[in-house]
DNA sequence: CATATGACACTAT
DNA sequence: AATAGTGCCATAT
């Protein structure tokens, strides 16, 4: 099932309002990643002071309500690989390229330079 | 409380 | 460089 939250249509389990909280924080930070840059699951976890929760971050993004409005396609693996995407990595790659992020195979080019970690 | 799961990350081969 | 193991965390049941 789906429900609404701050203008977004969210899917099932990561429901907000009963004290939960990771998913909406994840979305909030994801929205800060500028076009043409990328970040990582672990970086988002760390920014939330939950280092090590990278898998949980991925789980939250998997249920991304409304991609690409919430630009979860800009969240990639720490080693520079593109990583997964609910709508398929082809789509993720296409979206990244559209933002001038060059992708070679499953790797982000100039990864360290594209990396955004300056979350607030 | 125990077990299962996943769009991760790190270490050791 | 590529693969395999292992550990992690938040949620769900």
mmCIF file with all atom_site columns, C-alpha atoms (C1' of nucleotides) in Angstrom:
data_model
loop_
_atom_site.group_PDB
_atom_site.id
_atom_site.type_symbol
_atom_site.label_atom_id
_atom_site.label_alt_id
_atom_site.label_comp_id
_atom_site.label_asym_id
_atom_site.label_entity_id
_atom_site.label_seq_id
_atom_site.pdbx_PDB_ins_code
_atom_site.Cartn_x
_atom_site.Cartn_y
_atom_site.Cartn_z
_atom_site.occupancy
_atom_site.B_iso_or_equiv
_atom_site.pdbx_formal_charge
_atom_site.auth_seq_id
_atom_site.auth_comp_id
_atom_site.auth_asym_id
_atom_site.auth_atom_id
_atom_site.pdbx_PDB_model_num
ATOM 1   C CA    . UNK A 1 1   ? 0.000  0.000   0.000   1.00 0.00 ? 1   UNK A CA    1
ATOM 2   C CA    . UNK A 1 2   ? 1.033  3.614   -0.346  1.00 0.00 ? 2   UNK A CA    1
ATOM 3   C CA    . UNK A 1 3   ? 0.552  6.714   1.725   1.00 0.00 ? 3   UNK A CA    1
ATOM 4   C CA    . UNK A 1 4   ? 1.399  10.380  1.506   1.00 0.00 ? 4   UNK A CA    1
ATOM 5   C CA    . UNK A 1 5   ? 4.129  12.231  3.318   1.00 0.00 ? 5   UNK A CA    1
ATOM 6   C CA    . UNK A 1 6   ? 5.312  15.781  2.684   1.00 0.00 ? 6   UNK A CA    1
ATOM 7   C CA    . UNK A 1 7   ? 3.983  15.679  -0.800  1.00 0.00 ? 7   UNK A CA    1
ATOM 8   C CA    . UNK A 1 8   ? 5.540  12.328  -1.588  1.00 0.00 ? 8   UNK A CA    1
ATOM 9   C CA    . UNK A 1 9   ? 3.674  9.135   -2.195  1.00 0.00 ? 9   UNK A CA    1
ATOM 10  C CA    . UNK A 1 10  ? 5.493  6.531   -0.112  1.00 0.00 ? 10  UNK A CA    1
ATOM 11  C CA    . UNK A 1 11  ? 5.250  2.758   -0.205  1.00 0.00 ? 11  UNK A CA    1
ATOM 12  C CA    . UNK A 1 12  ? 4.358  0.426   2.605   1.00 0.00 ? 12  UNK A CA    1
ATOM 13  C CA    . UNK A 1 13  ? 6.718  -0.483  5.369   1.00 0.00 ? 13  UNK A CA    1
ATOM 14  C CA    . UNK A 1 14  ? 8.799  2.616   5.966   1.00 0.00 ? 14  UNK A CA    1
ATOM 15  C CA    . UNK A 1 15  ? 5.846  4.419   7.376   1.00 0.00 ? 15  UNK A CA    1
ATOM 16  C CA    . UNK A 1 16  ? 6.536  7.653   9.096   1.00 0.00 ? 16  UNK A CA    1
ATOM 17  C CA    . UNK A 1 17  ? 4.744  8.899   12.140  1.00 0.00 ? 17  UNK A CA    1
ATOM 18  C CA    . UNK A 1 18  ? 4.934  6.015   14.548  1.00 0.00 ? 18  UNK A CA    1
ATOM 19  C CA    . UNK A 1 19  ? 8.325  7.016   15.775  1.00 0.00 ? 19  UNK A CA    1
ATOM 20  C CA    . UNK A 1 20  ? 10.355 5.542   12.989  1.00 0.00 ? 20  UNK A CA    1
ATOM 21  C CA    . UNK A 1 21  ? 12.483 7.853   11.264  1.00 0.00 ? 21  UNK A CA    1
ATOM 22  C CA    . UNK A 1 22  ? 15.257 6.527   9.196   1.00 0.00 ? 22  UNK A CA    1
ATOM 23  C CA    . UNK A 1 23  ? 13.567 6.650   5.829   1.00 0.00 ? 23  UNK A CA    1
ATOM 24  C CA    . UNK A 1 24  ? 12.452 10.255  5.921   1.00 0.00 ? 24  UNK A CA    1
ATOM 25  C CA    . UNK A 1 25  ? 15.885 11.354  7.078   1.00 0.00 ? 25  UNK A CA    1
ATOM 26  C CA    . UNK A 1 26  ? 17.422 9.387   4.259   1.00 0.00 ? 26  UNK A CA    1
ATOM 27  C CA    . UNK A 1 27  ? 15.158 11.091  1.766   1.00 0.00 ? 27  UNK A CA    1
ATOM 28  C CA    . UNK A 1 28  ? 15.903 14.469  3.267   1.00 0.00 ? 28  UNK A CA    1
ATOM 29  C CA    . UNK A 1 29  ? 19.646 14.030  2.793   1.00 0.00 ? 29  UNK A CA    1
ATOM 30  C CA    . UNK A 1 30  ? 19.279 12.467  -0.620  1.00 0.00 ? 30  UNK A CA    1
ATOM 31  C CA    . UNK A 1 31  ? 17.504 15.590  -1.775  1.00 0.00 ? 31  UNK A CA    1
ATOM 32  C CA    . UNK A 1 32  ? 20.669 17.538  -0.915  1.00 0.00 ? 32  UNK A CA    1
ATOM 33  C CA    . UNK A 1 33  ? 22.841 15.752  -3.443  1.00 0.00 ? 33  UNK A CA    1
ATOM 34  C CA    . UNK A 1 34  ? 23.368 18.210  -6.292  1.00 0.00 ? 34  UNK A CA    1
ATOM 35  C CA    . UNK A 1 35  ? 22.710 17.328  -9.881  1.00 0.00 ? 35  UNK A CA    1
ATOM 36  C CA    . UNK A 1 36  ? 25.861 16.030  -11.446 1.00 0.00 ? 36  UNK A CA    1
ATOM 37  C CA    . UNK A 1 37  ? 27.265 14.710  -8.180  1.00 0.00 ? 37  UNK A CA    1
ATOM 38  C CA    . UNK A 1 38  ? 26.874 11.414  -6.342  1.00 0.00 ? 38  UNK A CA    1
ATOM 39  C CA    . UNK A 1 39  ? 27.047 10.153  -2.785  1.00 0.00 ? 39  UNK A CA    1
ATOM 40  C CA    . UNK A 1 40  ? 27.100 6.765   -1.124  1.00 0.00 ? 40  UNK A CA    1
ATOM 41  C CA    . UNK A 1 41  ? 24.871 4.689   1.125   1.00 0.00 ? 41  UNK A CA    1
ATOM 42  C CA    . UNK A 1 42  ? 27.491 4.751   3.823   1.00 0.00 ? 42  UNK A CA    1
ATOM 43  C CA    . UNK A 1 43  ? 27.970 8.505   3.598   1.00 0.00 ? 43  UNK A CA    1
ATOM 44  C CA    . UNK A 1 44  ? 24.283 9.065   4.183   1.00 0.00 ? 44  UNK A CA    1
ATOM 45  C CA    . UNK A 1 45  ? 24.321 6.664   7.110   1.00 0.00 ? 45  UNK A CA    1
ATOM 46  C CA    . UNK A 1 46  ? 27.317 8.456   8.598   1.00 0.00 ? 46  UNK A CA    1
ATOM 47  C CA    . UNK A 1 47  ? 25.699 11.855  8.120   1.00 0.00 ? 47  UNK A CA    1
ATOM 48  C CA    . UNK A 1 48  ? 22.827 10.553  10.215  1.00 0.00 ? 48  UNK A CA    1
ATOM 49  C CA    . UNK A 1 49  ? 25.345 9.432   12.839  1.00 0.00 ? 49  UNK A CA    1
ATOM 50  C CA    . UNK A 1 50  ? 24.455 5.861   12.091  1.00 0.00 ? 50  UNK A CA    1
ATOM 51  C CA    . UNK A 1 51  ? 27.696 4.665   10.621  1.00 0.00 ? 51  UNK A CA    1
ATOM 52  C CA    . UNK A 1 52  ? 27.402 1.125   9.507   1.00 0.00 ? 52  UNK A CA    1
ATOM 53  C CA    . UNK A 1 53  ? 23.758 1.464   8.606   1.00 0.00 ? 53  UNK A CA    1
ATOM 54  C CA    . UNK A 1 54  ? 24.497 1.545   4.902   1.00 0.00 ? 54  UNK A CA    1
ATOM 55  C CA    . UNK A 1 55  ? 22.380 -1.489  4.258   1.00 0.00 ? 55  UNK A CA    1
ATOM 56  C CA    . UNK A 1 56  ? 19.437 0.049   6.017   1.00 0.00 ? 56  UNK A CA    1
ATOM 57  C CA    . UNK A 1 57  ? 19.881 3.181   3.927   1.00 0.00 ? 57  UNK A CA    1
ATOM 58  C CA    . UNK A 1 58  ? 19.770 1.075   0.806   1.00 0.00 ? 58  UNK A CA    1
ATOM 59  C CA    . UNK A 1 59  ? 16.651 -0.607  2.055   1.00 0.00 ? 59  UNK A CA    1
ATOM 60  C CA    . UNK A 1 60  ? 14.984 2.747   2.539   1.00 0.00 ? 60  UNK A CA    1
ATOM 61  C CA    . UNK A 1 61  ? 15.997 3.976   -0.891  1.00 0.00 ? 61  UNK A CA    1
ATOM 62  C CA    . UNK A 1 62  ? 14.742 0.776   -2.423  1.00 0.00 ? 62  UNK A CA    1
ATOM 63  C CA    . UNK A 1 63  ? 11.274 1.885   -1.431  1.00 0.00 ? 63  UNK A CA    1
ATOM 64  C CA    . UNK A 1 64  ? 11.846 5.305   -2.853  1.00 0.00 ? 64  UNK A CA    1
ATOM 65  C CA    . UNK A 1 65  ? 8.566  6.778   -3.210  1.00 0.00 ? 65  UNK A CA    1
ATOM 66  C CA    . UNK A 1 66  ? 9.061  9.015   -6.079  1.00 0.00 ? 66  UNK A CA    1
ATOM 67  C CA    . UNK A 1 67  ? 12.225 8.668   -8.038  1.00 0.00 ? 67  UNK A CA    1
ATOM 68  C CA    . UNK A 1 68  ? 13.742 10.603  -9.609  1.00 0.00 ? 68  UNK A CA    1
ATOM 69  C CA    . UNK A 1 69  ? 12.148 13.494  -7.748  1.00 0.00 ? 69  UNK A CA    1
ATOM 70  C CA    . UNK A 1 70  ? 14.018 12.170  -4.746  1.00 0.00 ? 70  UNK A CA    1
ATOM 71  C CA    . UNK A 1 71  ? 17.301 11.608  -6.587  1.00 0.00 ? 71  UNK A CA    1
ATOM 72  C CA    . UNK A 1 72  ? 18.191 8.209   -5.224  1.00 0.00 ? 72  UNK A CA    1
ATOM 73  C CA    . UNK A 1 73  ? 19.926 7.467   -8.511  1.00 0.00 ? 73  UNK A CA    1
ATOM 74  C CA    . UNK A 1 74  ? 22.744 9.680   -7.214  1.00 0.00 ? 74  UNK A CA    1
ATOM 75  C CA    . UNK A 1 75  ? 23.474 7.249   -4.396  1.00 0.00 ? 75  UNK A CA    1
ATOM 76  C CA    . UNK A 1 76  ? 26.092 4.678   -5.364  1.00 0.00 ? 76  UNK A CA    1
ATOM 77  C CA    . UNK A 1 77  ? 28.554 2.183   -3.881  1.00 0.00 ? 77  UNK A CA    1
ATOM 78  C CA    . UNK A 1 78  ? 31.580 3.381   -1.968  1.00 0.00 ? 78  UNK A CA    1
ATOM 79  C CA    . UNK A 1 79  ? 33.909 1.695   -4.455  1.00 0.00 ? 79  UNK A CA    1
ATOM 80  C CA    . UNK A 1 80  ? 32.547 3.725   -7.341  1.00 0.00 ? 80  UNK A CA    1
ATOM 81  C CA    . UNK A 1 81  ? 30.220 1.133   -8.796  1.00 0.00 ? 81  UNK A CA    1
ATOM 82  C CA    . UNK A 1 82  ? 26.778 2.331   -9.731  1.00 0.00 ? 82  UNK A CA    1
ATOM 83  C CA    . UNK A 1 83  ? 24.948 -0.049  -7.434  1.00 0.00 ? 83  UNK A CA    1
ATOM 84  C CA    . UNK A 1 84  ? 21.321 -1.050  -7.565  1.00 0.00 ? 84  UNK A CA    1
ATOM 85  C CA    . UNK A 1 85  ? 18.141 0.650   -8.550  1.00 0.00 ? 85  UNK A CA    1
ATOM 86  C CA    . UNK A 1 86  ? 14.546 -0.421  -8.187  1.00 0.00 ? 86  UNK A CA    1
ATOM 87  C CA    . UNK A 1 87  ? 13.825 0.399   -11.810 1.00 0.00 ? 87  UNK A CA    1
ATOM 88  C CA    . UNK A 1 88  ? 17.003 -1.264  -13.036 1.00 0.00 ? 88  UNK A CA    1
ATOM 89  C CA    . UNK A 1 89  ? 20.609 -0.141  -13.191 1.00 0.00 ? 89  UNK A CA    1
ATOM 90  C CA    . UNK A 1 90  ? 20.192 0.764   -16.838 1.00 0.00 ? 90  UNK A CA    1
ATOM 91  C CA    . UNK A 1 91  ? 17.734 3.450   -15.836 1.00 0.00 ? 91  UNK A CA    1
ATOM 92  C CA    . UNK A 1 92  ? 19.999 4.583   -13.016 1.00 0.00 ? 92  UNK A CA    1
ATOM 93  C CA    . UNK A 1 93  ? 22.907 4.872   -15.422 1.00 0.00 ? 93  UNK A CA    1
ATOM 94  C CA    . UNK A 1 94  ? 20.813 6.765   -17.922 1.00 0.00 ? 94  UNK A CA    1
ATOM 95  C CA    . UNK A 1 95  ? 19.673 9.261   -15.311 1.00 0.00 ? 95  UNK A CA    1
ATOM 96  C CA    . UNK A 1 96  ? 23.257 9.816   -14.149 1.00 0.00 ? 96  UNK A CA    1
ATOM 97  C CA    . UNK A 1 97  ? 24.509 10.361  -17.664 1.00 0.00 ? 97  UNK A CA    1
ATOM 98  C CA    . UNK A 1 98  ? 21.726 12.814  -18.293 1.00 0.00 ? 98  UNK A CA    1
ATOM 99  C CA    . UNK A 1 99  ? 23.228 14.809  -15.441 1.00 0.00 ? 99  UNK A CA    1
ATOM 100 C CA    . UNK A 1 100 ? 26.653 14.624  -17.044 1.00 0.00 ? 100 UNK A CA    1
ATOM 101 C CA    . UNK A 1 101 ? 27.991 11.991  -14.657 1.00 0.00 ? 101 UNK A CA    1
ATOM 102 C CA    . UNK A 1 102 ? 30.046 9.739   -16.882 1.00 0.00 ? 102 UNK A CA    1
ATOM 103 C CA    . UNK A 1 103 ? 29.597 6.047   -16.326 1.00 0.00 ? 103 UNK A CA    1
ATOM 104 C CA    . UNK A 1 104 ? 31.805 3.390   -17.859 1.00 0.00 ? 104 UNK A CA    1
ATOM 105 C CA    . UNK A 1 105 ? 30.262 -0.047  -17.505 1.00 0.00 ? 105 UNK A CA    1
ATOM 106 C CA    . UNK A 1 106 ? 29.188 -0.144  -13.878 1.00 0.00 ? 106 UNK A CA    1
ATOM 107 C CA    . UNK A 1 107 ? 31.733 2.408   -12.728 1.00 0.00 ? 107 UNK A CA    1
ATOM 108 C CA    . UNK A 1 108 ? 31.418 6.119   -12.075 1.00 0.00 ? 108 UNK A CA    1
ATOM 109 C CA    . UNK A 1 109 ? 34.294 7.992   -13.696 1.00 0.00 ? 109 UNK A CA    1
ATOM 110 C CA    . UNK A 1 110 ? 36.284 10.375  -11.478 1.00 0.00 ? 110 UNK A CA    1
ATOM 111 C CA    . UNK A 1 111 ? 34.315 8.945   -8.618  1.00 0.00 ? 111 UNK A CA    1
ATOM 112 C CA    . UNK A 1 112 ? 36.196 10.613  -5.780  1.00 0.00 ? 112 UNK A CA    1
ATOM 113 C CA    . UNK A 1 113 ? 35.745 13.946  -7.468  1.00 0.00 ? 113 UNK A CA    1
ATOM 114 C CA    . UNK A 1 114 ? 32.022 13.516  -7.997  1.00 0.00 ? 114 UNK A CA    1
ATOM 115 C CA    . UNK A 1 115 ? 31.451 12.438  -4.424  1.00 0.00 ? 115 UNK A CA    1
ATOM 116 C CA    . UNK A 1 116 ? 29.251 14.700  -2.340  1.00 0.00 ? 116 UNK A CA    1
ATOM 117 C CA    . UNK A 1 117 ? 29.321 14.309  1.437   1.00 0.00 ? 117 UNK A CA    1
ATOM 118 C CA    . UNK A 1 118 ? 28.575 17.813  2.626   1.00 0.00 ? 118 UNK A CA    1
ATOM 119 C CA    . UNK A 1 119 ? 25.208 17.035  4.096   1.00 0.00 ? 119 UNK A CA    1
ATOM 120 C CA    . UNK A 1 120 ? 23.427 19.342  6.450   1.00 0.00 ? 120 UNK A CA    1
ATOM 121 C "C1'" . DC  B 2 1   ? 13.253 -12.608 22.036  1.00 0.00 ? 1   DC  B "C1'" 1
ATOM 122 C "C1'" . DA  B 2 2   ? 14.816 -15.187 17.504  1.00 0.00 ? 2   DA  B "C1'" 1
ATOM 123 C "C1'" . DT  B 2 3   ? 15.110 -15.185 12.637  1.00 0.00 ? 3   DT  B "C1'" 1
ATOM 124 C "C1'" . DA  B 2 4   ? 15.134 -13.211 8.010   1.00 0.00 ? 4   DA  B "C1'" 1
ATOM 125 C "C1'" . DT  B 2 5   ? 16.149 -9.665  4.586   1.00 0.00 ? 5   DT  B "C1'" 1
ATOM 126 C "C1'" . DG  B 2 6   ? 18.561 -6.151  1.594   1.00 0.00 ? 6   DG  B "C1'" 1
ATOM 127 C "C1'" . DA  B 2 7   ? 19.820 -0.640  -3.946  1.00 0.00 ? 7   DA  B "C1'" 1
ATOM 128 C "C1'" . DC  B 2 8   ? 26.100 -1.916  1.740   1.00 0.00 ? 8   DC  B "C1'" 1
ATOM 129 C "C1'" . DA  B 2 9   ? 31.098 -2.067  3.087   1.00 0.00 ? 9   DA  B "C1'" 1
ATOM 130 C "C1'" . DC  B 2 10  ? 35.258 -4.109  4.383   1.00 0.00 ? 10  DC  B "C1'" 1
ATOM 131 C "C1'" . DT  B 2 11  ? 38.784 -7.789  4.558   1.00 0.00 ? 11  DT  B "C1'" 1
ATOM 132 C "C1'" . DA  B 2 12  ? 41.106 -11.592 2.886   1.00 0.00 ? 12  DA  B "C1'" 1
ATOM 133 C "C1'" . DT  B 2 13  ? 42.132 -14.572 -0.886  1.00 0.00 ? 13  DT  B "C1'" 1
ATOM 134 C "C1'" . DA  C 3 1   ? 41.640 -7.154  -10.345 1.00 0.00 ? 1   DA  C "C1'" 1
ATOM 135 C "C1'" . DA  C 3 2   ? 37.875 -10.221 -9.134  1.00 0.00 ? 2   DA  C "C1'" 1
ATOM 136 C "C1'" . DT  C 3 3   ? 35.534 -13.078 -5.898  1.00 0.00 ? 3   DT  C "C1'" 1
ATOM 137 C "C1'" . DA  C 3 4   ? 34.101 -14.869 -1.462  1.00 0.00 ? 4   DA  C "C1'" 1
ATOM 138 C "C1'" . DG  C 3 5   ? 33.321 -14.272 3.406   1.00 0.00 ? 5   DG  C "C1'" 1
ATOM 139 C "C1'" . DT  C 3 6   ? 31.813 -11.762 7.225   1.00 0.00 ? 6   DT  C "C1'" 1
ATOM 140 C "C1'" . DG  C 3 7   ? 29.839 -8.021  9.789   1.00 0.00 ? 7   DG  C "C1'" 1
ATOM 141 C "C1'" . DC  C 3 8   ? 26.367 -4.312  10.001  1.00 0.00 ? 8   DC  C "C1'" 1
ATOM 142 C "C1'" . DC  C 3 9   ? 21.922 -1.909  10.806  1.00 0.00 ? 9   DC  C "C1'" 1
ATOM 143 C "C1'" . DA  C 3 10  ? 16.919 -1.037  10.788  1.00 0.00 ? 10  DA  C "C1'" 1
ATOM 144 C "C1'" . DT  C 3 11  ? 12.561 -3.396  10.006  1.00 0.00 ? 11  DT  C "C1'" 1
ATOM 145 C "C1'" . DA  C 3 12  ? 9.322  -7.019  9.669   1.00 0.00 ? 12  DA  C "C1'" 1
ATOM 146 C "C1'" . DT  C 3 13  ? 7.264  -11.143 11.403  1.00 0.00 ? 13  DT  C "C1'" 1
#
